Amino acid sequence: KQEVTQIPAALSVPEGENLVLNCSFTDSAIYNLQWFRQDPGKGLTSLLLIQSSQREQTSGRLNASLDKSSGRSTLYIAASQPGDSATYLCAVAPSQGGSEKLVFGKGTKLTVNP
Amino acid sequence: GAGVSQSPSNKVTEKGKDVELRCDPISGHTALYWYRQSLGQGLEFLIYFQGNSAPDKSGLPSDRFSAERTGGSVSTLTIQRTQQEDSAVYLCASSQTGISGYTFGSGTRLTVV
């Protein structure tokens, strides 16, 4: 059974700092990995999608990497801003079972202090 | 529409009552998912619809939960005889194909009192 773990559970940093959020998964047989952002009381916003054949994806100040063999992904946020404060969720689409339902980590709650 | 639409955004119901939650996916998206997020917990998969295939119901927590998707578009999640532990945010997502990423709605916050 696929399990996704995110470390740390919470992170507080001063504005302007570069930071890394970690995600690990137990089964390397995945279709893709996706990073989401969730603001309080809101749904999920997709940030980056990495296919299993890819190593990284970039969007603006965000860079996500994927090392499938070791079961790890990182989300790098450059020059953090208070508006980046949110919970960041990592999710994998397992390739086993014939269904593409995502398995989520519990998230990292990020606070960027002005 | 431009995104996934869920209604209602908030629902308060009495224990024992039935509730219906609605999800209107992005037009043309063949896959539709329901997830549940309890306070302080991760997202829990409930059910998955893909085209005309039989849905994957493996995540439904009990037989009080059911879902249907009419005409390959709108989906309704029904919870019968609600219990307090059903209180959560229910999120719907759709995708064109699983490998192209998921778009989530804003969710329905269900409170059972």
Coordinates of N, CA and C in Angstrom, one line a residue:
Chain A
K1 N 0.8 -1.2 0.0 CA 0.0 0.0 0.0 C 0.9 1.2 0.0
Q2 N 0.6 2.1 -0.9 CA 1.4 3.4 -1.0 C 1.1 4.3 0.2
E3 N 2.2 4.8 0.7 CA 2.1 5.8 1.8 C 3.0 7.0 1.5
V4 N 2.5 8.2 1.8 CA 3.2 9.4 1.5 C 3.4 10.2 2.8
T5 N 4.6 10.6 3.0 CA 5.0 11.3 4.2 C 5.6 12.6 3.9
Q6 N 5.2 13.6 4.6 CA 5.8 15.0 4.4 C 6.4 15.5 5.7
I7 N 7.6 16.0 5.5 CA 8.4 16.5 6.6 C 9.0 17.8 6.2
P8 N 8.9 18.9 7.0 CA 8.3 18.8 8.4 C 6.8 19.0 8.3
A9 N 6.1 18.8 9.4 CA 4.6 19.1 9.4 C 4.3 20.5 9.4
A10 N 5.2 21.3 10.0 CA 5.1 22.8 10.0 C 6.4 23.4 9.9
L11 N 6.4 24.6 9.3 CA 7.6 25.3 9.1 C 7.4 26.8 9.1
S12 N 8.2 27.6 9.9 CA 8.0 29.0 10.0 C 9.3 29.7 9.6
V13 N 9.3 30.6 8.6 CA 10.5 31.2 8.1 C 10.3 32.7 8.0
P14 N 11.4 33.5 8.0 CA 11.3 34.9 7.7 C 11.2 35.1 6.2
E15 N 10.5 36.2 5.9 CA 10.4 36.6 4.5 C 11.7 36.7 3.8
G16 N 11.8 36.2 2.5 CA 13.0 36.3 1.8 C 13.8 35.0 1.8
E17 N 13.6 34.1 2.7 CA 14.4 32.9 2.8 C 14.0 31.9 1.8
N18 N 15.0 31.1 1.3 CA 14.7 30.0 0.4 C 14.4 28.8 1.3
L19 N 13.5 27.9 0.9 CA 13.2 26.8 1.7 C 12.9 25.6 0.9
V20 N 12.9 24.4 1.6 CA 12.7 23.1 0.9 C 11.7 22.3 1.7
L21 N 10.7 21.8 1.0 CA 9.7 20.9 1.6 C 9.9 19.5 1.1
N22 N 9.8 18.6 2.0 CA 10.1 17.2 1.6 C 8.9 16.3 1.5
C23 N 9.0 15.4 0.6 CA 7.9 14.4 0.4 C 8.6 13.1 0.1
S24 N 8.1 12.0 0.8 CA 8.6 10.7 0.5 C 7.5 9.7 0.3
F25 N 7.7 8.7 -0.5 CA 6.6 7.7 -0.8 C 7.2 6.3 -0.8
T26 N 6.5 5.3 -0.4 CA 7.0 4.0 -0.1 C 7.1 3.1 -1.4
D27 N 6.3 3.4 -2.4 CA 6.2 2.5 -3.6 C 6.7 3.4 -4.8
S28 N 7.8 3.0 -5.4 CA 8.3 3.9 -6.5 C 7.6 3.7 -7.8
A29 N 6.6 2.8 -7.8 CA 5.8 2.6 -9.1 C 4.7 3.6 -9.1
I30 N 5.0 4.8 -9.7 CA 4.0 5.9 -9.7 C 3.8 6.4 -11.1
Y31 N 2.6 6.9 -11.4 CA 2.4 7.6 -12.7 C 3.0 9.0 -12.7
N32 N 2.7 9.7 -11.6 CA 3.2 11.1 -11.5 C 3.1 11.5 -10.0
L33 N 3.7 12.7 -9.8 CA 3.6 13.3 -8.4 C 3.2 14.7 -8.6
Q34 N 2.3 15.2 -7.7 CA 1.8 16.5 -7.9 C 1.9 17.2 -6.5
W35 N 2.3 18.5 -6.6 CA 2.3 19.4 -5.4 C 1.1 20.3 -5.5
F36 N 0.5 20.5 -4.4 CA -0.7 21.3 -4.2 C -0.5 22.3 -3.1
R37 N -1.2 23.4 -3.2 CA -1.3 24.4 -2.1 C -2.7 24.5 -1.6
Q38 N -2.9 24.6 -0.3 CA -4.2 24.7 0.2 C -4.2 25.8 1.2
D39 N -5.0 26.9 1.0 CA -5.2 28.0 1.9 C -6.3 27.6 2.8
P40 N -6.3 28.2 4.0 CA -7.3 27.8 5.1 C -8.8 28.0 4.5
G41 N -9.5 26.9 4.7 CA -10.9 27.0 4.3 C -11.2 26.9 2.8
K42 N -10.1 26.6 2.1 CA -10.2 26.6 0.6 C -9.9 25.2 0.1
G43 N -10.1 25.0 -1.2 CA -9.8 23.8 -1.9 C -8.3 23.7 -2.2
L44 N -7.9 22.8 -3.1 CA -6.5 22.6 -3.4 C -6.2 23.3 -4.7
T45 N -5.1 24.0 -4.8 CA -4.6 24.6 -6.0 C -3.3 23.8 -6.5
S46 N -3.4 23.3 -7.7 CA -2.2 22.6 -8.3 C -1.1 23.5 -8.5
L47 N 0.1 23.1 -8.1 CA 1.3 23.9 -8.3 C 2.2 23.4 -9.4
L48 N 2.5 22.1 -9.2 CA 3.4 21.5 -10.2 C 3.1 20.0 -10.3
L49 N 3.2 19.5 -11.5 CA 2.9 18.1 -11.8 C 4.2 17.5 -12.4
I50 N 4.7 16.5 -11.9 CA 5.9 15.8 -12.4 C 5.5 14.4 -12.9
Q51 N 5.7 14.1 -14.1 CA 5.5 12.8 -14.6 C 6.6 11.8 -14.2
S52 N 6.3 10.5 -14.1 CA 7.3 9.6 -13.6 C 8.6 9.6 -14.4
S53 N 8.6 10.0 -15.6 CA 9.8 10.0 -16.5 C 10.6 11.3 -16.3
Q54 N 10.0 12.2 -15.6 CA 10.7 13.5 -15.4 C 11.5 13.6 -14.1
R55 N 12.4 14.6 -14.1 CA 13.2 14.7 -12.9 C 12.8 16.0 -12.1
E56 N 12.3 17.0 -12.8 CA 11.9 18.2 -12.1 C 11.0 19.0 -13.0
Q57 N 10.3 20.0 -12.3 CA 9.4 20.9 -13.0 C 9.6 22.3 -12.3
T58 N 9.5 23.3 -13.0 CA 9.7 24.7 -12.5 C 8.5 25.6 -12.9
S59 N 8.1 26.4 -11.9 CA 7.1 27.4 -12.2 C 7.4 28.6 -11.3
G60 N 7.9 29.7 -12.0 CA 8.2 30.9 -11.2 C 9.3 30.6 -10.1
R61 N 8.9 30.9 -8.9 CA 9.8 30.7 -7.8 C 9.8 29.3 -7.2
L62 N 9.0 28.4 -7.8 CA 8.9 27.1 -7.4 C 9.6 26.1 -8.3
N63 N 10.3 25.1 -7.6 CA 10.9 24.1 -8.3 C 10.7 22.8 -7.6
A64 N 10.2 21.8 -8.3 CA 9.9 20.5 -7.7 C 10.8 19.4 -8.4
S65 N 11.4 18.6 -7.6 CA 12.2 17.5 -8.1 C 11.6 16.2 -7.7
L66 N 12.0 15.2 -8.5 CA 11.5 13.8 -8.3 C 12.6 12.8 -8.5
D67 N 12.9 12.0 -7.4 CA 13.8 10.9 -7.5 C 13.0 9.7 -7.2
K68 N 12.5 9.1 -8.3 CA 11.5 8.0 -8.2 C 12.2 6.7 -7.5
S69 N 13.4 6.5 -7.8 CA 14.1 5.3 -7.3 C 14.2 5.3 -5.8
S70 N 14.4 6.5 -5.2 CA 14.6 6.6 -3.8 C 13.2 7.0 -3.1
G71 N 12.2 7.2 -3.9 CA 10.9 7.6 -3.4 C 10.9 8.9 -2.7
R72 N 11.5 9.9 -3.3 CA 11.5 11.3 -2.7 C 11.2 12.4 -3.8
S73 N 10.6 13.4 -3.2 CA 10.4 14.6 -4.0 C 10.6 15.8 -3.1
T74 N 11.1 16.9 -3.6 CA 11.3 18.1 -2.9 C 10.6 19.3 -3.6
L75 N 10.1 20.2 -2.8 CA 9.5 21.4 -3.4 C 10.4 22.6 -2.9
Y76 N 11.0 23.3 -3.8 CA 11.9 24.4 -3.4 C 11.2 25.7 -3.7
I77 N 11.1 26.5 -2.7 CA 10.5 27.8 -2.8 C 11.6 28.9 -2.6
A78 N 11.8 29.7 -3.7 CA 12.9 30.7 -3.6 C 12.3 32.0 -3.1
A79 N 13.1 32.8 -2.4 CA 12.7 34.1 -1.9 C 11.3 34.2 -1.4
S80 N 11.0 33.4 -0.4 CA 9.7 33.3 0.2 C 9.0 34.6 0.5
Q81 N 7.7 34.6 0.4 CA 6.9 35.8 0.7 C 5.7 35.5 1.6
P82 N 5.2 36.4 2.3 CA 4.1 36.1 3.2 C 2.9 35.5 2.5
G83 N 2.7 35.8 1.3 CA 1.6 35.2 0.5 C 1.8 33.8 0.2
D84 N 3.0 33.2 0.4 CA 3.3 31.8 0.3 C 2.8 31.0 1.4
S85 N 2.4 31.7 2.5 CA 1.9 31.0 3.7 C 0.6 30.2 3.3
A86 N 0.7 28.9 3.6 CA -0.4 27.9 3.2 C 0.1 26.5 3.6
T87 N -0.8 25.6 3.4 CA -0.4 24.2 3.6 C 0.0 23.6 2.2
Y88 N 1.1 22.9 2.1 CA 1.6 22.4 0.9 C 1.4 20.8 1.0
L89 N 0.7 20.3 0.0 CA 0.4 18.9 -0.1 C 1.1 18.2 -1.2
C90 N 1.7 17.1 -1.0 CA 2.3 16.2 -2.0 C 1.3 15.0 -2.3
A91 N 1.2 14.6 -3.5 CA 0.3 13.5 -3.8 C 0.9 12.7 -5.0
V92 N 0.8 11.4 -4.9 CA 1.3 10.5 -5.9 C 0.1 9.7 -6.5
A93 N 0.2 9.5 -7.8 CA -0.8 8.7 -8.5 C -0.1 7.3 -8.7
P94 N -0.5 6.3 -8.0 CA 0.1 5.0 -8.1 C -0.1 4.3 -9.4
S95 N 0.8 3.6 -9.9 CA 0.6 2.9 -11.2 C 0.0 1.5 -11.0
Q96 N -0.1 1.1 -9.7 CA -0.7 -0.2 -9.4 C -2.2 -0.1 -9.3
G97 N -2.9 -1.2 -9.6 CA -4.3 -1.2 -9.3 C -5.2 -0.7 -10.4
G98 N -4.6 -0.1 -11.4 CA -5.5 0.3 -12.6 C -6.3 1.5 -12.3
S99 N -6.2 2.1 -11.2 CA -6.9 3.4 -10.9 C -5.9 4.5 -10.7
E100 N -6.3 5.7 -11.0 CA -5.4 6.8 -10.9 C -5.6 7.7 -9.7
K101 N -6.3 7.1 -8.6 CA -6.5 8.0 -7.5 C -5.2 8.3 -6.8
L102 N -5.2 9.6 -6.3 CA -4.0 10.1 -5.7 C -4.0 9.7 -4.2
V103 N -2.7 9.5 -3.8 CA -2.5 9.2 -2.4 C -1.7 10.5 -1.8
F104 N -2.3 11.1 -0.8 CA -1.8 12.3 -0.3 C -1.0 12.2 1.0
G105 N 0.0 13.1 1.1 CA 0.6 13.2 2.4 C -0.3 14.1 3.3
K106 N 0.1 14.3 4.5 CA -0.7 15.1 5.4 C -0.3 16.6 5.3
G107 N 0.7 17.0 4.6 CA 1.0 18.3 4.3 C 2.0 19.0 5.2
T108 N 2.6 20.1 4.7 CA 3.5 20.9 5.5 C 2.8 22.3 5.6
K109 N 2.6 22.7 6.8 CA 2.0 24.1 7.0 C 3.1 25.1 7.0
L110 N 3.2 25.9 6.0 CA 4.2 26.9 5.9 C 3.7 28.3 6.4
T111 N 4.5 29.0 7.2 CA 4.2 30.3 7.6 C 5.4 31.2 7.3
V112 N 5.2 32.2 6.4 CA 6.3 33.1 6.1 C 6.0 34.5 6.8
N113 N 6.9 34.8 7.7 CA 6.7 36.0 8.5 C 7.3 37.3 7.9
P114 N 6.5 38.3 7.8 CA 7.0 39.6 7.2 C 8.2 40.2 8.0
Chain B
G1 N -17.7 25.0 -17.3 CA -17.2 26.1 -16.5 C -15.7 26.1 -16.5
A2 N -15.1 27.2 -15.9 CA -13.7 27.4 -15.9 C -13.0 26.5 -14.9
G3 N -13.7 26.1 -13.8 CA -13.2 25.2 -12.8 C -14.2 24.2 -12.3
V4 N -13.7 23.5 -11.3 CA -14.6 22.5 -10.7 C -15.5 23.2 -9.7
S5 N -16.8 23.1 -9.8 CA -17.7 23.7 -8.9 C -18.4 22.8 -7.9
Q6 N -18.4 23.1 -6.7 CA -19.0 22.3 -5.7 C -20.1 23.1 -4.9
S7 N -21.2 22.4 -4.6 CA -22.2 23.0 -3.8 C -22.9 22.0 -2.9
P8 N -23.4 22.5 -1.7 CA -23.2 23.8 -1.2 C -21.7 24.0 -0.7
S9 N -21.3 25.2 -0.4 CA -20.0 25.4 0.1 C -19.9 25.0 1.6
N10 N -21.1 25.2 2.3 CA -21.2 24.8 3.7 C -22.5 24.1 3.9
K11 N -22.5 23.1 4.8 CA -23.7 22.4 5.1 C -23.7 22.0 6.6
V12 N -24.7 22.4 7.3 CA -24.9 22.0 8.7 C -26.1 21.1 8.7
T13 N -26.0 19.9 9.3 CA -27.1 19.0 9.3 C -27.2 18.3 10.7
E14 N -28.4 17.9 11.0 CA -28.6 17.1 12.2 C -28.2 15.7 12.1
K15 N -27.6 15.1 13.1 CA -27.3 13.7 13.1 C -28.5 12.9 12.7
G16 N -28.3 11.9 11.8 CA -29.4 11.1 11.3 C -30.0 11.5 10.0
K17 N -29.8 12.8 9.6 CA -30.4 13.2 8.4 C -29.5 12.8 7.2
D18 N -30.1 12.8 6.0 CA -29.3 12.5 4.8 C -28.9 13.8 4.1
V19 N -27.7 13.8 3.5 CA -27.2 15.0 2.8 C -26.8 14.6 1.4
E20 N -26.9 15.6 0.5 CA -26.4 15.4 -0.9 C -25.4 16.5 -1.2
L21 N -24.2 16.1 -1.7 CA -23.2 17.1 -2.1 C -23.0 17.0 -3.6
R22 N -22.9 18.1 -4.2 CA -22.8 18.2 -5.7 C -21.5 18.6 -6.2
C23 N -21.0 18.0 -7.3 CA -19.8 18.4 -7.9 C -20.0 18.5 -9.4
D24 N -19.7 19.7 -10.0 CA -19.8 19.9 -11.4 C -18.3 20.0 -12.0
P25 N -17.9 19.0 -12.6 CA -16.4 19.0 -13.1 C -16.2 19.9 -14.3
I26 N -15.0 20.1 -14.6 CA -14.6 20.8 -15.8 C -15.1 20.1 -17.0
S27 N -15.7 20.8 -17.9 CA -16.3 20.2 -19.1 C -15.3 19.5 -19.9
G28 N -15.6 18.2 -20.3 CA -14.7 17.4 -21.0 C -13.8 16.5 -20.2
H29 N -13.7 16.8 -18.9 CA -12.9 15.9 -18.0 C -13.6 14.6 -17.8
T30 N -13.0 13.5 -18.1 CA -13.6 12.2 -18.0 C -13.5 11.6 -16.6
A31 N -12.5 12.0 -15.9 CA -12.3 11.4 -14.5 C -12.8 12.3 -13.5
L32 N -13.4 11.8 -12.4 CA -13.9 12.6 -11.3 C -13.7 11.8 -10.1
Y33 N -13.2 12.5 -9.0 CA -12.8 12.0 -7.8 C -13.5 12.7 -6.6
W34 N -13.8 11.9 -5.6 CA -14.3 12.5 -4.3 C -13.2 12.1 -3.2
Y35 N -12.9 13.2 -2.5 CA -12.0 13.0 -1.3 C -12.6 13.6 -0.1
R36 N -12.1 13.2 1.1 CA -12.6 13.7 2.3 C -11.4 14.2 3.1
Q37 N -11.5 15.4 3.7 CA -10.5 15.9 4.6 C -11.0 16.2 5.9
S38 N -10.7 15.4 6.9 CA -11.1 15.6 8.3 C -10.1 16.6 9.0
L39 N -10.6 17.2 10.0 CA -9.8 18.3 10.7 C -8.4 17.7 11.1
G40 N -7.4 18.3 10.7 CA -6.0 17.9 11.1 C -5.5 16.6 10.4
Q41 N -6.3 16.1 9.4 CA -5.9 14.8 8.8 C -5.6 15.1 7.3
G42 N -5.0 14.1 6.7 CA -4.8 14.2 5.2 C -6.0 13.9 4.4
L43 N -5.9 14.0 3.1 CA -7.0 13.7 2.3 C -7.3 12.2 2.1
E44 N -8.5 11.8 2.3 CA -8.9 10.4 2.2 C -9.7 10.2 0.9
F45 N -9.2 9.3 0.1 CA -9.9 8.9 -1.1 C -11.3 8.3 -0.8
L46 N -12.3 8.6 -1.6 CA -13.6 8.0 -1.4 C -14.0 7.2 -2.6
I47 N -14.1 7.9 -3.8 CA -14.6 7.2 -4.9 C -14.1 7.9 -6.2
Y48 N -14.0 7.1 -7.3 CA -13.4 7.5 -8.5 C -14.3 7.1 -9.7
F49 N -14.6 8.0 -10.6 CA -15.4 7.7 -11.8 C -14.5 8.0 -13.0
Q50 N -14.4 7.1 -13.9 CA -13.7 7.2 -15.2 C -14.6 6.9 -16.3
G51 N -15.0 7.8 -17.1 CA -15.8 7.6 -18.3 C -17.0 6.8 -18.0
N52 N -17.2 5.7 -18.8 CA -18.4 4.9 -18.6 C -18.0 3.6 -17.8
S53 N -16.8 3.5 -17.2 CA -16.4 2.4 -16.5 C -17.1 2.4 -15.1
A54 N -17.2 1.2 -14.5 CA -17.7 1.0 -13.2 C -16.8 1.8 -12.2
P55 N -17.5 2.6 -11.3 CA -16.7 3.4 -10.4 C -15.9 2.6 -9.4
D56 N -14.7 3.2 -9.0 CA -13.9 2.6 -8.0 C -14.4 3.1 -6.6
K57 N -15.1 2.2 -5.9 CA -15.8 2.7 -4.6 C -15.0 2.2 -3.4
S58 N -13.7 1.8 -3.6 CA -13.0 1.2 -2.6 C -12.7 2.1 -1.4
G59 N -12.9 3.4 -1.5 CA -12.6 4.3 -0.4 C -13.8 4.7 0.4
L60 N -15.0 4.3 0.0 CA -16.2 4.7 0.8 C -16.1 4.0 2.1
P61 N -16.3 4.8 3.2 CA -16.1 4.3 4.6 C -17.2 3.3 5.1
S62 N -18.4 3.5 4.5 CA -19.5 2.6 5.0 C -20.6 2.6 3.9
D63 N -21.6 1.7 4.1 CA -22.6 1.7 3.1 C -23.6 2.9 3.2
R64 N -23.3 3.8 4.1 CA -24.2 5.0 4.2 C -23.7 6.0 3.1
F65 N -22.6 5.7 2.6 CA -22.0 6.6 1.5 C -22.3 6.0 0.2
S66 N -22.7 6.9 -0.8 CA -22.9 6.5 -2.2 C -22.7 7.7 -3.0
A67 N -22.4 7.4 -4.3 CA -22.2 8.5 -5.3 C -22.6 8.0 -6.6
E68 N -23.0 9.0 -7.4 CA -23.4 8.7 -8.8 C -22.9 9.8 -9.7
R69 N -22.7 9.5 -10.9 CA -22.3 10.5 -11.9 C -23.2 10.4 -13.1
T70 N -24.0 11.4 -13.3 CA -25.0 11.3 -14.4 C -24.5 11.9 -15.7
G71 N -24.6 11.1 -16.8 CA -24.2 11.6 -18.1 C -22.8 11.9 -18.2
G72 N -22.0 11.3 -17.4 CA -20.5 11.5 -17.4 C -20.1 12.9 -17.0
S73 N -21.0 13.6 -16.3 CA -20.7 15.0 -15.9 C -20.9 15.2 -14.4
V74 N -22.0 15.8 -14.0 CA -22.2 16.1 -12.6 C -22.3 14.9 -11.8
S75 N -21.7 15.0 -10.6 CA -21.7 13.9 -9.6 C -22.3 14.4 -8.3
T76 N -23.0 13.4 -7.7 CA -23.6 13.7 -6.4 C -23.1 12.6 -5.4
L77 N -22.6 13.1 -4.3 CA -22.2 12.2 -3.1 C -23.3 12.3 -2.1
T78 N -23.9 11.2 -1.7 CA -25.0 11.1 -0.8 C -24.5 10.4 0.5
I79 N -24.8 11.0 1.6 CA -24.5 10.4 2.9 C -25.8 10.2 3.6
Q80 N -26.1 9.0 3.9 CA -27.4 8.7 4.6 C -27.1 8.6 6.1
R81 N -28.1 9.0 6.9 CA -28.1 8.8 8.3 C -26.8 9.4 8.9
T82 N -26.5 10.6 8.6 CA -25.2 11.2 9.0 C -24.9 11.0 10.4
Q83 N -23.6 10.9 10.7 CA -23.0 10.8 12.0 C -22.0 11.9 12.2
Q84 N -21.7 12.2 13.5 CA -20.8 13.3 13.8 C -19.4 13.1 13.1
E85 N -19.0 11.8 13.1 CA -17.7 11.5 12.5 C -17.7 11.8 11.0
D86 N -18.8 12.1 10.4 CA -18.9 12.4 8.9 C -18.5 13.9 8.7
S87 N -18.4 14.6 9.8 CA -18.0 16.1 9.7 C -16.6 16.2 9.1
A88 N -16.5 16.9 8.0 CA -15.3 17.0 7.2 C -15.5 18.0 6.1
V89 N -14.4 18.2 5.3 CA -14.5 18.9 4.1 C -14.5 17.9 3.0
Y90 N -15.5 17.9 2.1 CA -15.6 17.0 1.0 C -15.1 17.7 -0.3
L91 N -14.1 17.1 -0.9 CA -13.5 17.7 -2.0 C -13.7 16.9 -3.3
C92 N -14.0 17.5 -4.3 CA -14.1 16.9 -5.6 C -13.0 17.4 -6.6
A93 N -12.6 16.5 -7.4 CA -11.5 16.8 -8.4 C -11.9 16.2 -9.7
S94 N -11.4 16.8 -10.8 CA -11.6 16.2 -12.1 C -10.3 16.3 -12.9
S95 N -10.1 15.4 -13.9 CA -9.0 15.5 -14.7 C -9.4 14.9 -16.1
Q96 N -8.6 15.4 -17.1 CA -8.9 14.9 -18.5 C -8.4 13.5 -18.6
T97 N -7.2 13.2 -18.2 CA -6.7 11.9 -18.0 C -5.9 12.0 -16.7
G98 N -5.7 10.9 -16.0 CA -5.1 10.9 -14.7 C -3.7 11.5 -14.8
I99 N -3.0 11.3 -15.9 CA -1.6 11.8 -16.0 C -1.5 13.3 -16.3
S100 N -2.6 13.9 -16.6 CA -2.5 15.3 -16.9 C -2.8 16.2 -15.7
G101 N -2.9 15.6 -14.5 CA -3.1 16.4 -13.3 C -4.5 16.6 -13.0
Y102 N -4.8 17.0 -11.8 CA -6.1 17.1 -11.2 C -6.4 18.6 -10.9
T103 N -7.7 18.9 -11.1 CA -8.2 20.2 -10.6 C -9.2 20.0 -9.6
F104 N -9.1 20.7 -8.4 CA -10.0 20.5 -7.3 C -11.0 21.6 -7.2
G105 N -12.1 21.3 -6.7 CA -13.1 22.3 -6.3 C -12.8 22.9 -5.0
S106 N -13.6 23.9 -4.5 CA -13.3 24.5 -3.2 C -13.8 23.7 -2.1
G107 N -14.6 22.7 -2.3 CA -15.0 21.8 -1.3 C -16.3 22.2 -0.6
T108 N -16.9 21.2 0.0 CA -18.1 21.4 0.9 C -17.7 21.1 2.3
R109 N -17.9 22.0 3.2 CA -17.7 21.8 4.6 C -18.9 21.3 5.2
L110 N -18.9 20.0 5.6 CA -20.1 19.4 6.3 C -19.9 19.3 7.8
T111 N -20.9 19.8 8.5 CA -20.9 19.8 9.9 C -22.1 19.0 10.4
V112 N -21.9 18.0 11.1 CA -23.1 17.2 11.6 C -23.2 17.5 13.1
V113 N -24.3 18.0 13.5 CA -24.5 18.4 14.9 C -25.5 17.5 15.6

